[in-house]
Short mmCIF file of C-alpha atoms in Angstrom, two decimals:
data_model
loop_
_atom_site.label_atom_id
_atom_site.label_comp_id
_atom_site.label_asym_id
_atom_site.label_seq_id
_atom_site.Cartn_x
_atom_site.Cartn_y
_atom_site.Cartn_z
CA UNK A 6 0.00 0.00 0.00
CA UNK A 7 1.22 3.33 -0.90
CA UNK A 8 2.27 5.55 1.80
CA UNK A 9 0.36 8.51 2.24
CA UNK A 10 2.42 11.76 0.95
CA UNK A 11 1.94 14.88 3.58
CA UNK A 12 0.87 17.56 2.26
CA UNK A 13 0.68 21.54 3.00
CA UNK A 14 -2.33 23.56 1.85
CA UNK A 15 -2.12 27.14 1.41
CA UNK A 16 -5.04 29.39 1.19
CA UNK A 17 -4.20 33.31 0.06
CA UNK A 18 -7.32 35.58 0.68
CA UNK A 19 -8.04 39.21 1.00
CA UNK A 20 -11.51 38.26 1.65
CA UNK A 21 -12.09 37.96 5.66
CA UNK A 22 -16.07 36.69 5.50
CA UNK A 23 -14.49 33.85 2.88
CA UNK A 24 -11.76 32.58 5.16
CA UNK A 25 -13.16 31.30 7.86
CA UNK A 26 -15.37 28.56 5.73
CA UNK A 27 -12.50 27.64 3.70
CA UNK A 28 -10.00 26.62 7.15
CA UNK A 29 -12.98 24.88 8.53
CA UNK A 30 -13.95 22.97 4.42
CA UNK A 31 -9.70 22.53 4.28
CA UNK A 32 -8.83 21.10 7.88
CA UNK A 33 -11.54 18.40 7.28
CA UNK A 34 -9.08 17.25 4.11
CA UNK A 35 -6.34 17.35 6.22
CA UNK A 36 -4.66 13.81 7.31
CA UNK A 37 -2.62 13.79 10.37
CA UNK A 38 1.18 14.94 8.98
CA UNK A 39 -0.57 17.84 6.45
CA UNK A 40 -0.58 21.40 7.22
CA UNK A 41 -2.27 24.13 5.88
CA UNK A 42 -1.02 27.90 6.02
CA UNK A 43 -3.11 31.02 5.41
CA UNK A 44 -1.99 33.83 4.37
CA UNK A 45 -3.86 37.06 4.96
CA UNK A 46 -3.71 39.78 2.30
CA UNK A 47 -5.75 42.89 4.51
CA UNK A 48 -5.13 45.10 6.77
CA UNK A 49 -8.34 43.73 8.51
CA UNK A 50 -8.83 42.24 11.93
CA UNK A 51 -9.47 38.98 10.91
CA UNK A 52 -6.58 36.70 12.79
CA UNK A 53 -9.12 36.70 16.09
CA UNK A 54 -11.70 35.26 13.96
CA UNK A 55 -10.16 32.06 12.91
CA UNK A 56 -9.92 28.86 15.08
CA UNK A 57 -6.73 27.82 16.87
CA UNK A 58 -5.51 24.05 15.37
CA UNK A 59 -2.25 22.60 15.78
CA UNK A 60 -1.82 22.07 11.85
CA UNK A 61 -2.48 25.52 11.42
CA UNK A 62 -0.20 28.66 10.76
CA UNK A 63 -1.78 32.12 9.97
CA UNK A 64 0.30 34.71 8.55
CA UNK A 65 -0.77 38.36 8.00
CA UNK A 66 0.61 40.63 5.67
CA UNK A 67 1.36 44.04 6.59
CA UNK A 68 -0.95 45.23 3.89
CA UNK A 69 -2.33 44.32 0.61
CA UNK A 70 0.68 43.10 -0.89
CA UNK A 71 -1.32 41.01 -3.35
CA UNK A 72 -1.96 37.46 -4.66
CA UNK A 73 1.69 36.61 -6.61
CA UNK A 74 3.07 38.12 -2.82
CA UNK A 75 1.10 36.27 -0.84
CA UNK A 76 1.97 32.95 -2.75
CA UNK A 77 5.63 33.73 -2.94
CA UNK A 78 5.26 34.02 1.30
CA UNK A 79 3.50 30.40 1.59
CA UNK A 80 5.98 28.75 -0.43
CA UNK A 81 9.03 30.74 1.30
CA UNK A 82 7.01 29.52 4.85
CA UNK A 83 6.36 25.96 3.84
CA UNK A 84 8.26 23.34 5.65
CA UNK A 85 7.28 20.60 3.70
CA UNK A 86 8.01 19.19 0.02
CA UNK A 87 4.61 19.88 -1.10
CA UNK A 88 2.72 22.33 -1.32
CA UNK A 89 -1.01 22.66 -2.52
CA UNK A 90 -2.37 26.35 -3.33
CA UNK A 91 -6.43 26.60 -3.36
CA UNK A 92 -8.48 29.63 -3.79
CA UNK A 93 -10.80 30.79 -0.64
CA UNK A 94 -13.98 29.66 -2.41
CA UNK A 95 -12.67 26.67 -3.93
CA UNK A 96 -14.38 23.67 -2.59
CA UNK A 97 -12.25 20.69 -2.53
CA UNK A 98 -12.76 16.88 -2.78
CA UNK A 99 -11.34 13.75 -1.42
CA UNK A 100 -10.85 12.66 -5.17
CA UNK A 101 -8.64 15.32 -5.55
CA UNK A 102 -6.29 15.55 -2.64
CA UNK A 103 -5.95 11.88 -3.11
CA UNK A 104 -5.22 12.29 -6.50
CA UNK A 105 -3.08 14.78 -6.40
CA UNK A 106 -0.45 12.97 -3.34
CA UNK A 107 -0.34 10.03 -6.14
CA UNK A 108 0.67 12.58 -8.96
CA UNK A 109 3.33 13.50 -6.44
CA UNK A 110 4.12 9.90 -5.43
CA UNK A 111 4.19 9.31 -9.36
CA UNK A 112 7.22 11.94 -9.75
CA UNK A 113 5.16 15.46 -10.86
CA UNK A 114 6.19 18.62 -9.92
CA UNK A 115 3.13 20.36 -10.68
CA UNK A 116 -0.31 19.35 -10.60
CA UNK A 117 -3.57 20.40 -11.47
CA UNK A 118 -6.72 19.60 -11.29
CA UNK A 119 -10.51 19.96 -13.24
CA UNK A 120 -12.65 22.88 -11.45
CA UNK A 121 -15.96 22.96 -11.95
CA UNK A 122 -18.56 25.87 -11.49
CA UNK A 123 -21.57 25.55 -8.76
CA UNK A 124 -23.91 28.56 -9.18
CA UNK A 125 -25.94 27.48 -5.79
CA UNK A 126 -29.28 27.33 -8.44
CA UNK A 127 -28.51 30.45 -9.54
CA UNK A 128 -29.83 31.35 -13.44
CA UNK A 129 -27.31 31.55 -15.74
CA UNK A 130 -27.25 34.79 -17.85
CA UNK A 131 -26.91 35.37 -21.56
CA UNK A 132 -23.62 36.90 -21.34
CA UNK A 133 -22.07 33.49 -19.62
CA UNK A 134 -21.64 30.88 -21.85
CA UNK A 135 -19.01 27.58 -21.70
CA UNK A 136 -16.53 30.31 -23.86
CA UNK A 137 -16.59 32.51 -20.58
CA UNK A 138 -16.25 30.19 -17.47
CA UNK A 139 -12.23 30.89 -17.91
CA UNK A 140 -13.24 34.11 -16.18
CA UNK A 141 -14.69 32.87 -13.63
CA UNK A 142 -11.89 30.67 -13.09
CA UNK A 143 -13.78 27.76 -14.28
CA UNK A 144 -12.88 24.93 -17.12
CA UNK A 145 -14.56 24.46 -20.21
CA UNK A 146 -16.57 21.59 -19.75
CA UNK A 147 -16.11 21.06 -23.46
CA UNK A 148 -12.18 21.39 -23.53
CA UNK A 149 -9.27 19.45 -21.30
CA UNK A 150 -8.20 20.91 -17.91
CA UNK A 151 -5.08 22.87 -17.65
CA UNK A 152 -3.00 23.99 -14.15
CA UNK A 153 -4.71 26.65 -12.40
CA UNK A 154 -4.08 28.39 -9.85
CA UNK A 155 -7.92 27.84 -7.90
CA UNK A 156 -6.34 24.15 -7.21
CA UNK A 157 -2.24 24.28 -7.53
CA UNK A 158 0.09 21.90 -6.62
CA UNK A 159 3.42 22.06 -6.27
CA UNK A 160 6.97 20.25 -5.34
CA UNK A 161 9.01 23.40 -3.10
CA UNK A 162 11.94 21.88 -3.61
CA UNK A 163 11.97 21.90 -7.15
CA UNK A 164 10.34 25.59 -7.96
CA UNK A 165 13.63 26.51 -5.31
CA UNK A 166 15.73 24.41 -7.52
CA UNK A 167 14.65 26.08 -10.60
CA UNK A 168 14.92 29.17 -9.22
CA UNK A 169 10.83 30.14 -10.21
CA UNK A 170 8.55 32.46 -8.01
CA UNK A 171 5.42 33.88 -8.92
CA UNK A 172 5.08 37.53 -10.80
CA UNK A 173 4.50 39.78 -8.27
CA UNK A 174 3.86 42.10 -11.24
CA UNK A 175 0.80 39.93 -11.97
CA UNK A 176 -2.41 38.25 -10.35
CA UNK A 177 -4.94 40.31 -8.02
CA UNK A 178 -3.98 43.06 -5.74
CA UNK A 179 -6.59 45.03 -3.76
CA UNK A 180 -10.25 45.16 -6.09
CA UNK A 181 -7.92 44.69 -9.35
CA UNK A 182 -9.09 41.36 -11.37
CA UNK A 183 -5.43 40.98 -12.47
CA UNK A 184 -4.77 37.48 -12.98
CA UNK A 185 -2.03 35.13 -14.83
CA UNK A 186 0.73 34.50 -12.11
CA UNK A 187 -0.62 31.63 -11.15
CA UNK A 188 -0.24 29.97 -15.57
CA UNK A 189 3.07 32.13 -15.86
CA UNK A 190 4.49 30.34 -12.93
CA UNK A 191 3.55 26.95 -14.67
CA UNK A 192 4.81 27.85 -18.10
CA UNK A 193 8.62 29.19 -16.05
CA UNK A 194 8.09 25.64 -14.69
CA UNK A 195 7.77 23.20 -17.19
CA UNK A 196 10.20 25.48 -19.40
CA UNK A 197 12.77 24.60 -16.90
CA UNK A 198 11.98 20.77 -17.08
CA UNK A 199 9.34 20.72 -14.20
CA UNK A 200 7.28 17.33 -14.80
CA UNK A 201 3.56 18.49 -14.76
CA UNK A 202 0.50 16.41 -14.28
CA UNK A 203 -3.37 17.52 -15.29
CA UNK A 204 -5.63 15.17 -13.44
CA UNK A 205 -8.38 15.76 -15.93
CA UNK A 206 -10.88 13.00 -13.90
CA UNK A 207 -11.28 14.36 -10.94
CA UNK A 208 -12.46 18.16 -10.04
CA UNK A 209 -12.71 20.51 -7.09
CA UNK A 210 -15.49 22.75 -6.85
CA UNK A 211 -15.51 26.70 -7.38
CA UNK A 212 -18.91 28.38 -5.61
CA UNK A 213 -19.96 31.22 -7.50
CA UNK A 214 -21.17 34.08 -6.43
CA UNK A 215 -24.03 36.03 -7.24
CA UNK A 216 -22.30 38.97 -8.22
CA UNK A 217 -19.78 37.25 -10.55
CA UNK A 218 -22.80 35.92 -12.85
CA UNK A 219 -23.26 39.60 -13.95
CA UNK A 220 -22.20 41.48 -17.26
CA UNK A 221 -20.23 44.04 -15.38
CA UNK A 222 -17.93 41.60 -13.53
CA UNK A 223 -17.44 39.52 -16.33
CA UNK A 224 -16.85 42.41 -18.89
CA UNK A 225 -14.23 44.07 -15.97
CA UNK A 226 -12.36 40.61 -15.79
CA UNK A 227 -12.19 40.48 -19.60
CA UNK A 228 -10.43 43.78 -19.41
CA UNK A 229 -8.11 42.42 -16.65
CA UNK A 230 -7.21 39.78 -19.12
CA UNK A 231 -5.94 42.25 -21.43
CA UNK A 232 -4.00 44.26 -18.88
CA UNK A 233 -2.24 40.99 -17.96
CA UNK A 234 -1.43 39.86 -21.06
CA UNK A 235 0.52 42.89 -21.70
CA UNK A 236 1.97 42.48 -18.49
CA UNK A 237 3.59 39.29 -19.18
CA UNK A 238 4.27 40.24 -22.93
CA UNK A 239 1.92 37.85 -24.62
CA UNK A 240 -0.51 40.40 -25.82
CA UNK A 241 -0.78 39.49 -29.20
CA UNK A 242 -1.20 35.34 -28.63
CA UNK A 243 -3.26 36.34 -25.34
CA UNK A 244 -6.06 38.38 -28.23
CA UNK A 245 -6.06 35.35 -30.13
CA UNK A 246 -6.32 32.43 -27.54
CA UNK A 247 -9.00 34.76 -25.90
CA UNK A 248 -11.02 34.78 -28.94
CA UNK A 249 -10.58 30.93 -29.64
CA UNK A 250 -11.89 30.89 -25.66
CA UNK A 251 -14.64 33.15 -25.99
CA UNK A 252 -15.83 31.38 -29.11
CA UNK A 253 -15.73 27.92 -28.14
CA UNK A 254 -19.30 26.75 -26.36
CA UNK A 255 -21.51 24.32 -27.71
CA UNK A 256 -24.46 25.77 -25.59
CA UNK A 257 -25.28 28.85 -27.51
CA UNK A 258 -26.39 29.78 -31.03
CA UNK A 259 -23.63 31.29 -33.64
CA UNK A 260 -24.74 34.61 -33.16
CA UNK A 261 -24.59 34.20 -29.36
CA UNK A 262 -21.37 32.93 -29.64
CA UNK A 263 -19.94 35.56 -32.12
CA UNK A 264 -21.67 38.76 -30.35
CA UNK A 265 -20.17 37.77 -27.22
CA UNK A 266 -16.64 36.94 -28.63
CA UNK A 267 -16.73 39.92 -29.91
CA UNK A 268 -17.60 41.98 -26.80
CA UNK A 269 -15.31 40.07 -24.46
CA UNK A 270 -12.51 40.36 -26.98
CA UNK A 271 -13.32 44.06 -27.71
CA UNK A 272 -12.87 44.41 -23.60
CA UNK A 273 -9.29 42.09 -23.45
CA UNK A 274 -7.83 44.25 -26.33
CA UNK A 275 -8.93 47.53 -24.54
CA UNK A 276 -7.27 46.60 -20.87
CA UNK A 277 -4.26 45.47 -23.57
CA UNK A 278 -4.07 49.15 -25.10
CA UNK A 279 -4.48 50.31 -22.16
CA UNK A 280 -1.58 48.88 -20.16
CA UNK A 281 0.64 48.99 -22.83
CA UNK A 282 0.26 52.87 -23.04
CA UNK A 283 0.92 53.33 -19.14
CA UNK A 284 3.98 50.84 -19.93
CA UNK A 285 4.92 53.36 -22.33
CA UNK A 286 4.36 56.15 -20.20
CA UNK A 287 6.38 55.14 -17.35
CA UNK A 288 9.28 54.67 -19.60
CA UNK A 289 9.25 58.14 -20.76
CA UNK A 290 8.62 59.97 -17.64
CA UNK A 291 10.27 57.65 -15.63
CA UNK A 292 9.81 57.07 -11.84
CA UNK A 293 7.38 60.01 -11.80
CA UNK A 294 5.25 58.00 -14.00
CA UNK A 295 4.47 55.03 -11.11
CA UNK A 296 1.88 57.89 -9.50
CA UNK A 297 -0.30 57.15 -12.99
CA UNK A 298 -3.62 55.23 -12.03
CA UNK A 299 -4.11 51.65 -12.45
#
């Protein structure tokens, strides 16, 4: 029988009302040598709140440093080989943990798995289709899985070996929907001969809020998109996987499908433009320039 790998889970939030549910859903996965580390990204009282266990370790962050920070800290504080990231209002199963210690067993240094959406009955609008669950961090039921960072697994040792961190220049920080440290990171990885695993049968759960399932949100993390694209200079191949994305749904009509590829697309080219010009701008007024609103 197959000994059971220990495991440390790390949960980075700057949400306080979404922590304390997520330590109580993630110490029920725990077994009895796994840890699990929370990092705090708010200036908020929020430490009081959650419950003393002897597997857990809190750390707060001075202020909002960010997401790409906050993962950078867990990894720098883990003690252990492993180390398994998962989003404050990710849901996970005993599938996947299980899973994911025999993808580590099996030799992988970075492992992913499915995440599925659960709208808590909630109608699903015209402006969400399969082509825009990727925003709400969400798999294409229609596509294969790739490594996210909802559900992110990884070997310490050998992101210290390879010398890869996450871009603090990307991801969320504050209300921002910046996102892509968490795919960057994997990409550094597996350019640098990381062994990665997608475990494509089993899936954690993302709860979705009401908020998220509105045109606003989605259109805003669309944007987002754009801006991070640019940040990570793969504007021009982020437009056009963006538009394969937004495009590919079986559950709409072709004029659904095309109108809203053409919205979402229309918003990932203008946060594009419109990082790329304060990238610009900072280089020609130099230091001054960092003062320019995000």
């Amino acid at each position: 029988m197959r000994t059971c790998t220990p495991i440390t889970f790390a949960i980075c939030s700057n949400r306080p009302s979404q922590i304390y549910p997520a330590v109580e859903r993630t110490l029920e996965m725990l077994s009895e040598q796994d840890r699990l580390i929370v990092v705090v990204d708010t200036d908020a009282p929020v430490l009081d709140g959650i419950p003393a266990h002897p597997a857990l370790t809190v750390l707060h962050n001075d202020f909002n440093r960010g997401l790409a920070y906050s993962r950078n800290r867990a990894m720098k504080e883990c003690a252990m080989r492993y180390l398994v990231f998962i989003d404050d209002d990710i849901v996970l199963t005993r599938s996947a943990v299980d899973a994911t210690r025999d993808a580590f067993a099996d030799g992988a240094d970075i492992v992913g798995t499915r995440i599925s959406a659960d709208f808590n009955g909630q109608g699903v609008p015209w402006c969400l289709t399969d082509g825009q669950l990727h925003y709400l961090g969400v798999h294409n039921p229609t596509m294969p899985a790739s490594i996210w960072g909802g559900c992110l697994a990884v070997d310490v040792e050998r992101a210290r070996i390879l010398g890869v961190q996450f871009d603090e220049s990307l991801g969320r920080v504050g209300t921002s929907l910046g996102s892509a440290e968490d795919t960057t990171f994997v990409r550094h990885m597996v350019h640098k001969g990381a062994h990665s695993a997608v475990l494509h049968d089993v899936a954690v759960t993302h709860t979705i809020p009401a908020e998220r399932l509105q045109f606003p949100y989605l259109f805003r993390r669309a944007y987002w998109q754009g801006r991070s694209e640019v940040r990570r200079n793969d504007a021009k191949q982020g437009l056009l996987k963006e538009w394969k994305r937004n495009r590919n749904t079986r559950n709409a009509s072709a004029l659904r499908r095309t109108t809203l590829a053409v919205i979402y697309t229309g918003a990932v080219a203008a946060g594009a433009v419109r990082e790329d010009l304060q990238a610009r701008l900072r280089q020609l007024r130099g230091p001054q320039a960092r003062s320019v609103m995000n």
